[in-house]
C-alpha cells in the first residue's frame, strides 16, 4: 500500500484570513515536486513557543522564525509515515515580512519551505549548504504566485 502525502496545518495563534489555504496549496505542490511521500505538519505559533522550543531542544534562549523536527535521518532507507513538524512564529514572520517588503503569507510560505528542506535532511552550516535552501525558497515563491494566479483566474 502506498503512503499518502498529507499536510496538516495547526494554528496556535490568530491567523490572517486566506493564509492557510494558500500555504496549504503551495507547500503541497512543493512536497509533490520534492517527491515527499510522508506527512508533514506545520504549526503556526508565536515567539514565546518558538523561544521555548529552541531552549529545550537546542539549548539556546533566543527567539527564531522557524524550527523543524524531523522524524527521518538522511540515508535511512525507511522513510516514516510522518516526515516531521515545522513550527513557525507568526510574530517573527510578520516582522520579517515588513522588513522584506512582502505580505505575511509570502513570508510564512518561505519559512515553511525552509523548514521542509530541513525535514528532507539538509542543513546550512556553510555558505555552500545554503544553496538548496535558496532554491526551495525561490521555488516556493514561484509556486505561491501560481496558486494566487489560479485563484484569481477561478474568481
Phi, psi and omega in degrees: 000130180283142176285147179257127177288126177224159177229122176253135176241121180249132178249124178253002180212170180298136185236138176302134177302134178094342182295311185300312181297318180292319177298312181302308183297320182291313182291324175299321177296317178297317179300318178298312180297327179273002178060038176283127180248000180257171177274150177229144176242130175250125179251122178262113188229210183227176183302318183299317180295315181291323177299316179297314179296319181295322177293314183295316188260336181244352179073018181245126179265079182206147176289161177206168183270320185212141174230146178237140179234097185276144174258006186229141176255131178306137180094342178286121182291339178273115177259119184292164178297327177250114181292321178158188182241145174240123181245126185238134174273115178292331178295312178294320179300320179296316178298316180294322178299316178297316179297324185266355175077029174225180185275169183297319180300319178299313181296316180296322178296317178297318179294320178295321177296318177300314179296321177300319180299321175296317179298332179277005173100006181269152174222171183222067178276336181236165178304316181297324180290345177287338186306311179298330178290317177299321182293314182289328177292320176294319177297321178299318179296319178297314181293322177298319177298320178295317178300315181293323178294317180292327178293319179293319181295326180283335185288000000 
